[in-house]
Tab-separated table of C-alpha atoms in Angstrom:
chain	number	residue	atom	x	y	z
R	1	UNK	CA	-246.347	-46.405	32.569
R	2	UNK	CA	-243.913	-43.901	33.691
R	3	UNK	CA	-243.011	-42.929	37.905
R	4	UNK	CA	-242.295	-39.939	39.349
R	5	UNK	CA	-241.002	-40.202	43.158
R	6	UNK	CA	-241.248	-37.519	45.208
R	7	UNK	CA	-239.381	-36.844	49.064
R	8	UNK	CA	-242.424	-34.940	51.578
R	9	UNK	CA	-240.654	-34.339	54.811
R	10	UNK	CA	-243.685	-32.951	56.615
R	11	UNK	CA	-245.894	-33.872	58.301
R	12	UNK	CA	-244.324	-36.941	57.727
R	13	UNK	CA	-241.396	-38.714	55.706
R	14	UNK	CA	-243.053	-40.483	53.444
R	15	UNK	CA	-242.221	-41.170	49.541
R	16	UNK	CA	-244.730	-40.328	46.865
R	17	UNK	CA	-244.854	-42.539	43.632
R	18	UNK	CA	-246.766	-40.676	41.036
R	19	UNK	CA	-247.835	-42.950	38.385
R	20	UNK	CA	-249.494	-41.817	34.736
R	21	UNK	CA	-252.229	-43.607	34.077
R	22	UNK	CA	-254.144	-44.829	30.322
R	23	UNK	CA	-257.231	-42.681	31.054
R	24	UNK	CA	-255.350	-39.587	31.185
R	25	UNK	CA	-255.549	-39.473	35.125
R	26	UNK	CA	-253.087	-39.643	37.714
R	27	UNK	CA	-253.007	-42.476	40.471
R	28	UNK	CA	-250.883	-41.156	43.407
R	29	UNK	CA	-249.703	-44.008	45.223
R	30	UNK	CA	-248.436	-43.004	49.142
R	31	UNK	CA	-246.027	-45.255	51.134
R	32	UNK	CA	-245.332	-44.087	54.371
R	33	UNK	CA	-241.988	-44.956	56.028
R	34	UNK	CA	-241.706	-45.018	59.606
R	35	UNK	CA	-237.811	-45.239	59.562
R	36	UNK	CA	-237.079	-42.651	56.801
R	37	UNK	CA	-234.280	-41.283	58.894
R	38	UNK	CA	-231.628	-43.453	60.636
R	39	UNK	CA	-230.305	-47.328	60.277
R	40	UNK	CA	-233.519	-49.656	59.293
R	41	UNK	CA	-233.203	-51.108	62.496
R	42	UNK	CA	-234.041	-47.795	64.907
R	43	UNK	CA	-237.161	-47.341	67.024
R	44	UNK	CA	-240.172	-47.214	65.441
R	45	UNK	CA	-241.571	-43.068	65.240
R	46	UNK	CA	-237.871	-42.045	66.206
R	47	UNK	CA	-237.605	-39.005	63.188
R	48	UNK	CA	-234.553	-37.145	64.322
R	49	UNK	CA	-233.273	-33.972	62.527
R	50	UNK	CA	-229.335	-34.194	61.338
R	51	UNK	CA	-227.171	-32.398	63.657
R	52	UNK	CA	-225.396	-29.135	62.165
R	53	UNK	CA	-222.033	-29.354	62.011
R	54	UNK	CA	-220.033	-26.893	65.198
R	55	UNK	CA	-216.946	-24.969	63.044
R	56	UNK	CA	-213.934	-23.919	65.271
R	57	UNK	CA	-212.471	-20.468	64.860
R	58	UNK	CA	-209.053	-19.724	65.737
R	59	UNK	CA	-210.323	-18.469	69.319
R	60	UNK	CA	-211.356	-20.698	72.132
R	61	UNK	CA	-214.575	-21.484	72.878
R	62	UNK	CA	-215.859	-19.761	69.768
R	63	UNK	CA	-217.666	-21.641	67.239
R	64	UNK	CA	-219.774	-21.062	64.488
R	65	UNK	CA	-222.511	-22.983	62.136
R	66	UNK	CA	-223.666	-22.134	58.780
R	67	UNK	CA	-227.416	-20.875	58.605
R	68	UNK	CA	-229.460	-18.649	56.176
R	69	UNK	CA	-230.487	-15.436	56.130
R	70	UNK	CA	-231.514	-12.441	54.154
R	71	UNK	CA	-228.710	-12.983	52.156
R	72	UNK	CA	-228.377	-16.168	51.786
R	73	UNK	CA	-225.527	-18.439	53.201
R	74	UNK	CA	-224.090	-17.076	56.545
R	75	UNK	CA	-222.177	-17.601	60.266
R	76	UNK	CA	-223.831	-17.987	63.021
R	77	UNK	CA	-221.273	-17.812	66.173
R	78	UNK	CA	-221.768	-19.373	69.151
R	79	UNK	CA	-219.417	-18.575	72.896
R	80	UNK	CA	-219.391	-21.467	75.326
R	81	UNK	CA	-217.435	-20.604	78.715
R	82	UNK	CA	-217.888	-21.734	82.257
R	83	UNK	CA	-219.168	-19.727	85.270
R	84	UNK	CA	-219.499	-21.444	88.872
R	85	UNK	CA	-218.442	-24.594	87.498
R	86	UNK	CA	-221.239	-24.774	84.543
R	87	UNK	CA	-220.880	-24.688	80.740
R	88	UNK	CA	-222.949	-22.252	79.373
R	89	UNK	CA	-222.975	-21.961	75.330
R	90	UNK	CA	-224.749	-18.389	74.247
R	91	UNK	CA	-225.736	-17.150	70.654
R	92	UNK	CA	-223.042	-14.546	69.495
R	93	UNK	CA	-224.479	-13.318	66.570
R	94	UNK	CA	-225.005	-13.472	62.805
R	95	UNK	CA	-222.324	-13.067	60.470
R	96	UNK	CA	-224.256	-10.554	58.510
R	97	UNK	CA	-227.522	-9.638	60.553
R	98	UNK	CA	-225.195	-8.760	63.875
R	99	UNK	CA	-221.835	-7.804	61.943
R	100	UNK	CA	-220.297	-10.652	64.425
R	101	UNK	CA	-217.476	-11.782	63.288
R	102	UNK	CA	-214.942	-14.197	65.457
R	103	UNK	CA	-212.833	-11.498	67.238
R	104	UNK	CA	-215.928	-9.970	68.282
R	105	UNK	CA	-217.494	-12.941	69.800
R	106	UNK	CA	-214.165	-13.603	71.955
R	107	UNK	CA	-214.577	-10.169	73.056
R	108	UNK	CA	-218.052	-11.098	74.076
R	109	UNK	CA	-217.030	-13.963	75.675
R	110	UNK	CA	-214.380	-12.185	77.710
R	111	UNK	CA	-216.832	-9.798	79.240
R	112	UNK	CA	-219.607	-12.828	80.186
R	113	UNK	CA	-216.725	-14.998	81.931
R	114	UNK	CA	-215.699	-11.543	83.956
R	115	UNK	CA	-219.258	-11.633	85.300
R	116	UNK	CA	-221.471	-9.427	82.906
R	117	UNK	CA	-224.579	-11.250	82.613
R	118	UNK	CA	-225.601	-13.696	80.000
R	119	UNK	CA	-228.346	-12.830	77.736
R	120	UNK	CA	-230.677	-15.887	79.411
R	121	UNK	CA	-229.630	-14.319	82.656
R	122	UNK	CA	-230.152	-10.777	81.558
R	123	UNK	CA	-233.953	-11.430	80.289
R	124	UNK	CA	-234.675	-12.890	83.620
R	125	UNK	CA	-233.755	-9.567	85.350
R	126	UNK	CA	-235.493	-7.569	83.205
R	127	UNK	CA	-238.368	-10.123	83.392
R	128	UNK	CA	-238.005	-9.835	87.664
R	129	UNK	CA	-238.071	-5.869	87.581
R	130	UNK	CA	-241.327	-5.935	85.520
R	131	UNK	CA	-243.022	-8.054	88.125
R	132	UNK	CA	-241.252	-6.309	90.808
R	133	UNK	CA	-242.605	-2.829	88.741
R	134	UNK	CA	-245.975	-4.050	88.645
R	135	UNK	CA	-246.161	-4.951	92.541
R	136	UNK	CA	-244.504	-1.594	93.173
R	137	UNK	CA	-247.188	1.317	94.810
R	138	UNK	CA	-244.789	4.393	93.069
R	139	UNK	CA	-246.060	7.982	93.977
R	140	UNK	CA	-246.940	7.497	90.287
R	141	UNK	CA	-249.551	4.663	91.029
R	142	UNK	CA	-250.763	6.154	94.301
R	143	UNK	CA	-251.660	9.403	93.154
R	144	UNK	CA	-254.058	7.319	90.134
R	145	UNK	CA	-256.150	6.218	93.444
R	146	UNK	CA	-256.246	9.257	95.441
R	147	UNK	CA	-257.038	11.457	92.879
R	148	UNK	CA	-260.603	9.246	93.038
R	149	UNK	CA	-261.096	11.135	95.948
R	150	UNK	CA	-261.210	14.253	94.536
R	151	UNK	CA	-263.903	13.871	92.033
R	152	UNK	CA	-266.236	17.117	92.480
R	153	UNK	CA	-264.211	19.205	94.536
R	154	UNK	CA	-262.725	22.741	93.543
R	155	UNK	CA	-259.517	21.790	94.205
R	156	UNK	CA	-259.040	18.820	91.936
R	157	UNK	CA	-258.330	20.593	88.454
R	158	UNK	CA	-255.371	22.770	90.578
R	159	UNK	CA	-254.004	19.260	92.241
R	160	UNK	CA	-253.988	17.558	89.055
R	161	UNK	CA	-251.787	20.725	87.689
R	162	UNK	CA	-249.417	20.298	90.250
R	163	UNK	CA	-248.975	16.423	90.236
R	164	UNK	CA	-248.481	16.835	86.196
R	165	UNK	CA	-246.125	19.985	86.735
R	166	UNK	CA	-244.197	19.298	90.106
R	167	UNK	CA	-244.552	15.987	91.733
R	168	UNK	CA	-244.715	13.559	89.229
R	169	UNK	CA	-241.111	14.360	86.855
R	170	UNK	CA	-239.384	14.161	90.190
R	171	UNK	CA	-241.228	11.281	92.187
R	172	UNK	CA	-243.725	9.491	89.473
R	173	UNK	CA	-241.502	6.575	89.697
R	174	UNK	CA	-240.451	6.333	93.231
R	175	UNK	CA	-242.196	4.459	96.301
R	176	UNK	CA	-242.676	6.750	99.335
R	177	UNK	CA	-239.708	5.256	101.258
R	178	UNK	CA	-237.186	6.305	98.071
R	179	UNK	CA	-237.612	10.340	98.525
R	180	UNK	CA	-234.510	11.212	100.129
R	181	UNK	CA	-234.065	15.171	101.230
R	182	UNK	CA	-231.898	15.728	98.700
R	183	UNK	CA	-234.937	14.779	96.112
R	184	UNK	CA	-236.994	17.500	97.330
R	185	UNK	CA	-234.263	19.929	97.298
R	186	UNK	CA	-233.804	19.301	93.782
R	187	UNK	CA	-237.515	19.737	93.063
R	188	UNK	CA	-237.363	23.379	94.858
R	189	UNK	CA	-234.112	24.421	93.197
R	190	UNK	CA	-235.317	23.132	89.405
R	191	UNK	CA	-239.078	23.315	89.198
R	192	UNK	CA	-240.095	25.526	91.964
R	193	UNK	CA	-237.159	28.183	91.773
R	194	UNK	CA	-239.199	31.324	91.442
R	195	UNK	CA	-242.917	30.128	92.420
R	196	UNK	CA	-244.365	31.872	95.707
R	197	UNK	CA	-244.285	30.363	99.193
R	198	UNK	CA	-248.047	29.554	99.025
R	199	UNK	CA	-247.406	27.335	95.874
R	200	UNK	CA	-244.028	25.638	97.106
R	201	UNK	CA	-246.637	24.712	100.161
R	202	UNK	CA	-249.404	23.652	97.943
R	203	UNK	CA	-247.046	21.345	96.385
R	204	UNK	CA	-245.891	19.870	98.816
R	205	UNK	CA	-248.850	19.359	100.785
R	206	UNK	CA	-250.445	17.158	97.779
R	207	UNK	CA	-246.970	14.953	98.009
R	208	UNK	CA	-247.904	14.449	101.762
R	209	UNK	CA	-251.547	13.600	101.594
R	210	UNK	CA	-250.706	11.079	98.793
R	211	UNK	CA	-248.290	9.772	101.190
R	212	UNK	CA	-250.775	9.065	103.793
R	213	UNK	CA	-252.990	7.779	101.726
R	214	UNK	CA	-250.919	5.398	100.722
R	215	UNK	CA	-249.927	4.111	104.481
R	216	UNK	CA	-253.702	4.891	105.485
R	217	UNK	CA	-254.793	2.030	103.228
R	218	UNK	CA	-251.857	-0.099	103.795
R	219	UNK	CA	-250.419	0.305	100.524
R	220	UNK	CA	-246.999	1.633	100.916
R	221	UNK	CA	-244.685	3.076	103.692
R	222	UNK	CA	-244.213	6.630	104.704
R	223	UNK	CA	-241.425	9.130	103.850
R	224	UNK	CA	-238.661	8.937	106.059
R	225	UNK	CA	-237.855	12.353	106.795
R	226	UNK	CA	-239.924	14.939	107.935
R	227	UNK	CA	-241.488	17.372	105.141
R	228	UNK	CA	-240.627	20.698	105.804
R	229	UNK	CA	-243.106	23.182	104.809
R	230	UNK	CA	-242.312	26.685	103.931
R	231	UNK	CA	-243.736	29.451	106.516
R	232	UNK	CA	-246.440	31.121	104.903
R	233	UNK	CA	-247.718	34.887	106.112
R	234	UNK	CA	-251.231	34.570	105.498
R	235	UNK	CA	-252.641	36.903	107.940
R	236	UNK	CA	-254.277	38.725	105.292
R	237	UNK	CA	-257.511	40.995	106.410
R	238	UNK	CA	-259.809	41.934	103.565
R	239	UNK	CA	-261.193	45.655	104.641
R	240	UNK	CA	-264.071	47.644	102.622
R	241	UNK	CA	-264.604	51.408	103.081
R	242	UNK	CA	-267.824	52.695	104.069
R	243	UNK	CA	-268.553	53.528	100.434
R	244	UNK	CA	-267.748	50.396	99.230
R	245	UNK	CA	-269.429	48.859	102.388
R	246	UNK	CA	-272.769	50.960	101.146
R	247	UNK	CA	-272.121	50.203	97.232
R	248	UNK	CA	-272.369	46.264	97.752
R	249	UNK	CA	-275.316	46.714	99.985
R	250	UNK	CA	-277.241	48.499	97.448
R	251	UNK	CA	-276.284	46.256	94.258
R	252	UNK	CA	-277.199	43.205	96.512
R	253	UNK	CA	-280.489	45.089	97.852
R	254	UNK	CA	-281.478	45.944	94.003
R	255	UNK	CA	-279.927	42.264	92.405
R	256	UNK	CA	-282.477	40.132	90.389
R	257	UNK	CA	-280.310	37.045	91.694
R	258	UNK	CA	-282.113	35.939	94.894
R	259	UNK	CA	-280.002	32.681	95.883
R	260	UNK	CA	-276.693	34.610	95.147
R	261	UNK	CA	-277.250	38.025	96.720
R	262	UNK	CA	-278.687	36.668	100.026
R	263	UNK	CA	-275.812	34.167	100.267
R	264	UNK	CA	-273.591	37.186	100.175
R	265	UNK	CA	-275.516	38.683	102.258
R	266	UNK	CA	-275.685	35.723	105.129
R	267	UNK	CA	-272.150	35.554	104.824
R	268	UNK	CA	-271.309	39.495	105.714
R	269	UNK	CA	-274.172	38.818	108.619
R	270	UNK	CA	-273.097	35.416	109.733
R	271	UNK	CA	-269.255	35.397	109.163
R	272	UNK	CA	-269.940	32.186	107.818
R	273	UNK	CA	-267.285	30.103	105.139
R	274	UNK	CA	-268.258	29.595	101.666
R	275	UNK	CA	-268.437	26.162	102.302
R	276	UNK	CA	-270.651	25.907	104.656
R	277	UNK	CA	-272.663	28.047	103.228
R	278	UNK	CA	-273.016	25.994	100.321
R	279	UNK	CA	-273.735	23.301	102.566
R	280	UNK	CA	-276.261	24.587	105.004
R	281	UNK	CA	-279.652	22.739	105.007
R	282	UNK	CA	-282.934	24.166	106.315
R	283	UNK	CA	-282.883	21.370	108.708
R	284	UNK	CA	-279.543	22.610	110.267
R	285	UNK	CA	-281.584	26.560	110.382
R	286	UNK	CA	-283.381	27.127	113.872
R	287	UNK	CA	-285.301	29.928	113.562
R	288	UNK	CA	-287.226	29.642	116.605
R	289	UNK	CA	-284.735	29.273	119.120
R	290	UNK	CA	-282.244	31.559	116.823
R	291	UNK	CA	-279.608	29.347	115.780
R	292	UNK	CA	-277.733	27.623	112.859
R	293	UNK	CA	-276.045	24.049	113.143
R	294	UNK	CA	-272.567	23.875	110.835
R	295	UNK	CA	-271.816	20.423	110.403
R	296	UNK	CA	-268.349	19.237	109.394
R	297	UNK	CA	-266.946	22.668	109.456
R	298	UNK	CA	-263.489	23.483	108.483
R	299	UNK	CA	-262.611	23.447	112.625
R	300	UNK	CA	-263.484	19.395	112.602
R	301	UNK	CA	-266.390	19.724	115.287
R	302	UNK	CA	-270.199	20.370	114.569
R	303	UNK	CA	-270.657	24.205	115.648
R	304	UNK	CA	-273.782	26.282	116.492
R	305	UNK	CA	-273.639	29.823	115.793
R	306	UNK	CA	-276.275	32.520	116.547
R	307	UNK	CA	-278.974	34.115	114.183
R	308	UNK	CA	-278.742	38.249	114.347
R	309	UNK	CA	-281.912	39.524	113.730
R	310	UNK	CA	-280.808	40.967	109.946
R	311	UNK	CA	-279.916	37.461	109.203
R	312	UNK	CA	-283.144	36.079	110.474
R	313	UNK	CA	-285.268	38.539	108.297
R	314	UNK	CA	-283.184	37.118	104.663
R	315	UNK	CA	-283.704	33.645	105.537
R	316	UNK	CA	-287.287	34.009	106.461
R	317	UNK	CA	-287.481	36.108	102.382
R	318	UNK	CA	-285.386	33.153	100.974
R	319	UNK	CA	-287.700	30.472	98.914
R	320	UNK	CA	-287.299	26.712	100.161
R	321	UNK	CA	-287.342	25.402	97.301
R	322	UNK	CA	-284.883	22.178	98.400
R	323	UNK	CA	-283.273	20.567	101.259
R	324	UNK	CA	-280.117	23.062	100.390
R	325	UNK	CA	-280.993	26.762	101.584
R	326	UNK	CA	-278.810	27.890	98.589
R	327	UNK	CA	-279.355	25.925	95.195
R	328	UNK	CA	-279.211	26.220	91.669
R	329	UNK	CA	-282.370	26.830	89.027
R	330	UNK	CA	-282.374	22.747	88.946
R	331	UNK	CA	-282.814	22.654	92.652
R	332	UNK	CA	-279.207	20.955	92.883
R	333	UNK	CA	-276.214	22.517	95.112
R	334	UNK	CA	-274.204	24.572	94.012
R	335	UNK	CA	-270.800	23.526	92.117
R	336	UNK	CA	-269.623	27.068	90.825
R	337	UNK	CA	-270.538	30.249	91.824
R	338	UNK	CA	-267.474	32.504	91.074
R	339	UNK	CA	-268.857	34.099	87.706
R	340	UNK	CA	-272.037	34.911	89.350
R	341	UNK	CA	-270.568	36.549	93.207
R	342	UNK	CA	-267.717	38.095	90.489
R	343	UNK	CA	-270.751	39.694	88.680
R	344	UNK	CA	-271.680	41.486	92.242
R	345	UNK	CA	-268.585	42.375	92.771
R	346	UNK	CA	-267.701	44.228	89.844
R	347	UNK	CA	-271.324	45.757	90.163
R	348	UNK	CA	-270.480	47.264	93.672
R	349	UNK	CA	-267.128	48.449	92.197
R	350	UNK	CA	-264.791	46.589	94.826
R	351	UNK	CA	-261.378	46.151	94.383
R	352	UNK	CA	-260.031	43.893	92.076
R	353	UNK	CA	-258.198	41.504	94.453
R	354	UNK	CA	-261.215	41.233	97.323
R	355	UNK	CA	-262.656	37.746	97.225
R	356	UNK	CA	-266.835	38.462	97.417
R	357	UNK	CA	-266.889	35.456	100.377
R	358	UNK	CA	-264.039	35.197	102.096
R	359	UNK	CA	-263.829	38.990	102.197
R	360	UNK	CA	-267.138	39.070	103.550
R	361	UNK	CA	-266.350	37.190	106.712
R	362	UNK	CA	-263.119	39.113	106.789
R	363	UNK	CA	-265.300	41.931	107.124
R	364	UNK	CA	-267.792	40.669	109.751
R	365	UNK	CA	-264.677	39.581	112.019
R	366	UNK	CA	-263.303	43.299	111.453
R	367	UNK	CA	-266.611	45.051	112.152
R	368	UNK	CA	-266.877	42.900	115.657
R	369	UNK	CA	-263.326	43.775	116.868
R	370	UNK	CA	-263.250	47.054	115.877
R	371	UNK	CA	-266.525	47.849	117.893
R	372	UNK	CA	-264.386	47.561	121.425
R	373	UNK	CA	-267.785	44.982	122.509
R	374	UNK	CA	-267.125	41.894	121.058
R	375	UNK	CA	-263.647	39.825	122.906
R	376	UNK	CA	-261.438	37.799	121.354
R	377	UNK	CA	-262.771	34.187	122.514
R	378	UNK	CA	-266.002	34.974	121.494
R	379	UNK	CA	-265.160	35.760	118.589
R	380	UNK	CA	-263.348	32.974	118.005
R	381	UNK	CA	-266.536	31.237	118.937
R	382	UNK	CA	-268.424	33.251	116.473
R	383	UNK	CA	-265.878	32.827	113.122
R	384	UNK	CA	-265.695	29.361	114.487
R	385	UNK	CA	-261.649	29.124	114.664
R	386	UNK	CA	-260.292	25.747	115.822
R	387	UNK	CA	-257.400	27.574	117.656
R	388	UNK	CA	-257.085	31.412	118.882
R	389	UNK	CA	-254.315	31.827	116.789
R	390	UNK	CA	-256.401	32.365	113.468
R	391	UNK	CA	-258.295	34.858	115.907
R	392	UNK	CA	-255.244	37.019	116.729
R	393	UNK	CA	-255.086	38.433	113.480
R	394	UNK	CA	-257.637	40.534	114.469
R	395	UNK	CA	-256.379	41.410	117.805
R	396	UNK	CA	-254.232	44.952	116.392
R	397	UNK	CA	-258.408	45.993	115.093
R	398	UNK	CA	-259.495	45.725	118.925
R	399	UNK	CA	-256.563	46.991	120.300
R	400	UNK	CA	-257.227	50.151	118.483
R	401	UNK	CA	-260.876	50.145	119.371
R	402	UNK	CA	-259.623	49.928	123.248
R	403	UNK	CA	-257.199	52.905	122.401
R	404	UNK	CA	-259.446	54.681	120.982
R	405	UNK	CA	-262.004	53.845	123.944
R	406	UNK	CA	-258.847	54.805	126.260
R	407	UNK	CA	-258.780	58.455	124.888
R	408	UNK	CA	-262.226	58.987	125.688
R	409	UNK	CA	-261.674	58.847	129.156
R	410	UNK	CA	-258.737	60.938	128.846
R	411	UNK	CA	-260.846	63.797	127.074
R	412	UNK	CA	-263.223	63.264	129.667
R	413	UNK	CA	-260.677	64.059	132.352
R	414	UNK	CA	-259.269	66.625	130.374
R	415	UNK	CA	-262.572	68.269	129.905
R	416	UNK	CA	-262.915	67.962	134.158
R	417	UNK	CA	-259.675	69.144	134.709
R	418	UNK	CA	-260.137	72.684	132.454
R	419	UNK	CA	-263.367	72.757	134.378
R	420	UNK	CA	-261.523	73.895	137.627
């Protein structure tokens, strides 16, 4: 009978005696021993690996010891140097896998015991700045919860634009309390260079609301400068000619789209915003004692503003058909209405750059100054301004009304005085 003995280092030492037996088979005979490594006399289960050998180079505290790699046999160098009194001993490098040789592993050394960081040390930073990164509310991470709020309203496709254009290459990264001056300077200069007043202040009005949302909810702190905003002239007073006055009336009179034409309509009778048109709910429409209730109107306060008779006549024709005076064909508000006003518009044949709503109370507020009846506080009342200084843009209108008023009386006198 002939013995084959085999070494199996794993899981186990152990020594395998393979024996060939008469009947052809094998008989595999296993002997386990517990003290495979070591003197006879060691612990029992103590199964230490043999210690590789430390090589000196010819510079200090550089040492190497011979491992394997991709091609085959090769150095693996080691630095060990002190640094507030402790031995530290740090991988260089492989001879072949790093290109480290000896003189490069000094060098190495060199820069650690001058104070550059080792590469335990290094990972920990790195590991310290993610966690820090991941507690950190960045403009980046603030505007992810405030654009929530702006789910359904007009403006969110344009404030997504600029936060992906404008805010968020200069400030994506940075907390609040991290925008300096000069940061916004350099966000004028580079990306804004060019772009009207109206946008520069459109910008950086969505950098301050996602500001205060963020110290509203407690999230982050506030900028620590003030944000200057640029001075926009605005005072813009949409005006339509008699003929274009009489054009719109007789598309709107003559339109097959009920909800549309007699929201222009209520609008050029009522002075009334888009939005709250959009928002007005037979509940909030008095007809009886002649007045309609504007809740959360662009002013802040709940406002009541008078029915004229020509705007008591269309919403007495208008079908209730929902809680919304103005709806849709599903009986839902209204979302979008541009194509369809637009449609009006270029039916009427009104300028290009005259907005079919806002135009409309432009022209209600003109019509009531320019009649010499109608003062200025009521019609601030009327337009529902928050302040008379919206309201003065209209003042030059009346003014002329008066003057013209003014040289009635002088004809008047004139007339007398020829008289004589």
């Amino acid at each position: 009978m002939s013995c084959l003995f085999y070494l199996l280092l794993y899981p186990f030492p152990c020594i395998i005696i393979s024996c060939g037996g008469d009947a052809g088979g094998d008989k595999k005979h296993w002997l386990r021993t517990a003290h495979f490594w070591g003197a006879a006399g060691g612990d029992k289960g103590e199964q230490k690996m043999p210690k590789q050998e430390r090589l000196k180079t010819s510079y200090p505290g550089v040492y190497y010891i011979i491992g394997h790699g991709a091609r085959g046999e090769e150095r693996i160098y080691y630095i060990s140097y002190r640094r507030s009194g402790k031995k530290i001993e740090e991988k260089a490098g492989r001879q072949f896998q790093d290109d480290m040789t000896p003189a490069r592993a000094a060098g190495l050394r060199a820069r650690r015991i001058e104070g550059e960081p080792s590469n335990t040390a290094r990972r920990e930073e790195e590991k310290a700045a993610r966690e820090a990164e991941a507690g950190k509310w960045s403009i980046d991470r603030l505007w992810g919860l405030y654009q929530k709020n702006l789910e359904g309203l007009k403006s969110q496709a344009a404030d997504k634009s600029r936060f992906t254009s404008y805010l968020q290459p200069f400030f994506g990264t940075k907390e609040p309390h991290e925008i300096v001056p000069l940061d916004i300077d350099r966000l004028r200069r580079k990306a804004l260079s060019g772009k009207s007043d109206q946008t520069v202040k459109h910008v950086l009005a969505l950098l301050r609301r996602i500001v205060r949302y963020g110290i509203r909810k407690q999230l982050s702190q506030g900028l620590t400068f003030t944000l200057e905003m640029p001075k926009v002239d605005n005072e813009v007073v949409e005006m339509l000619t008699k003929q274009e006055l009489s054009r719109l009336l007789k598309v709107l009179q003559k339109s097959d789209d009920i909800q549309i034409s007699h929201l222009m309509l209520l609008a050029l009778l009522t002075g009334m915003r888009k939005g709250e048109l959009l928002r007005l709910c037979w509940n909030d429409v008095d007809l009886e004692s002649g007045f309609i209730t504007i809740r959360a109107p662009k002013g802040g306060r709940t406002a009541r503003i008078p029915i004229n008779n020509a705007a008591r006549r269309i919403l007495k024709d208008h079908p209730r058909i929902a809680d919304q005076v103005f709806c849709n064909h599903k009986r839902e508000p209204f979302r979008d209405i541009r194509k369809r006003v637009n449609a009006i518009r270029k039916a009427a044949e009104l300028p290009e750059g005259f907005r079919p709503l806002h135009g409309l109370r432009h022209v209600y507020a003109s019509t009531l100054a320019s009649s010499g009846v109608v003062d200025l506080y009521t019609l601030q009342r009327l337009l529902n301004h928050k302040s008379a200084t919206m309201t003065t843009r209209y003042s030059h209108i009346r003014d002329a009304a008066l003057r013209k008023a003014s040289e009635v009386a002088a004809s008047i006198f004139d007339e007398a005085i020829g008289d004589e």
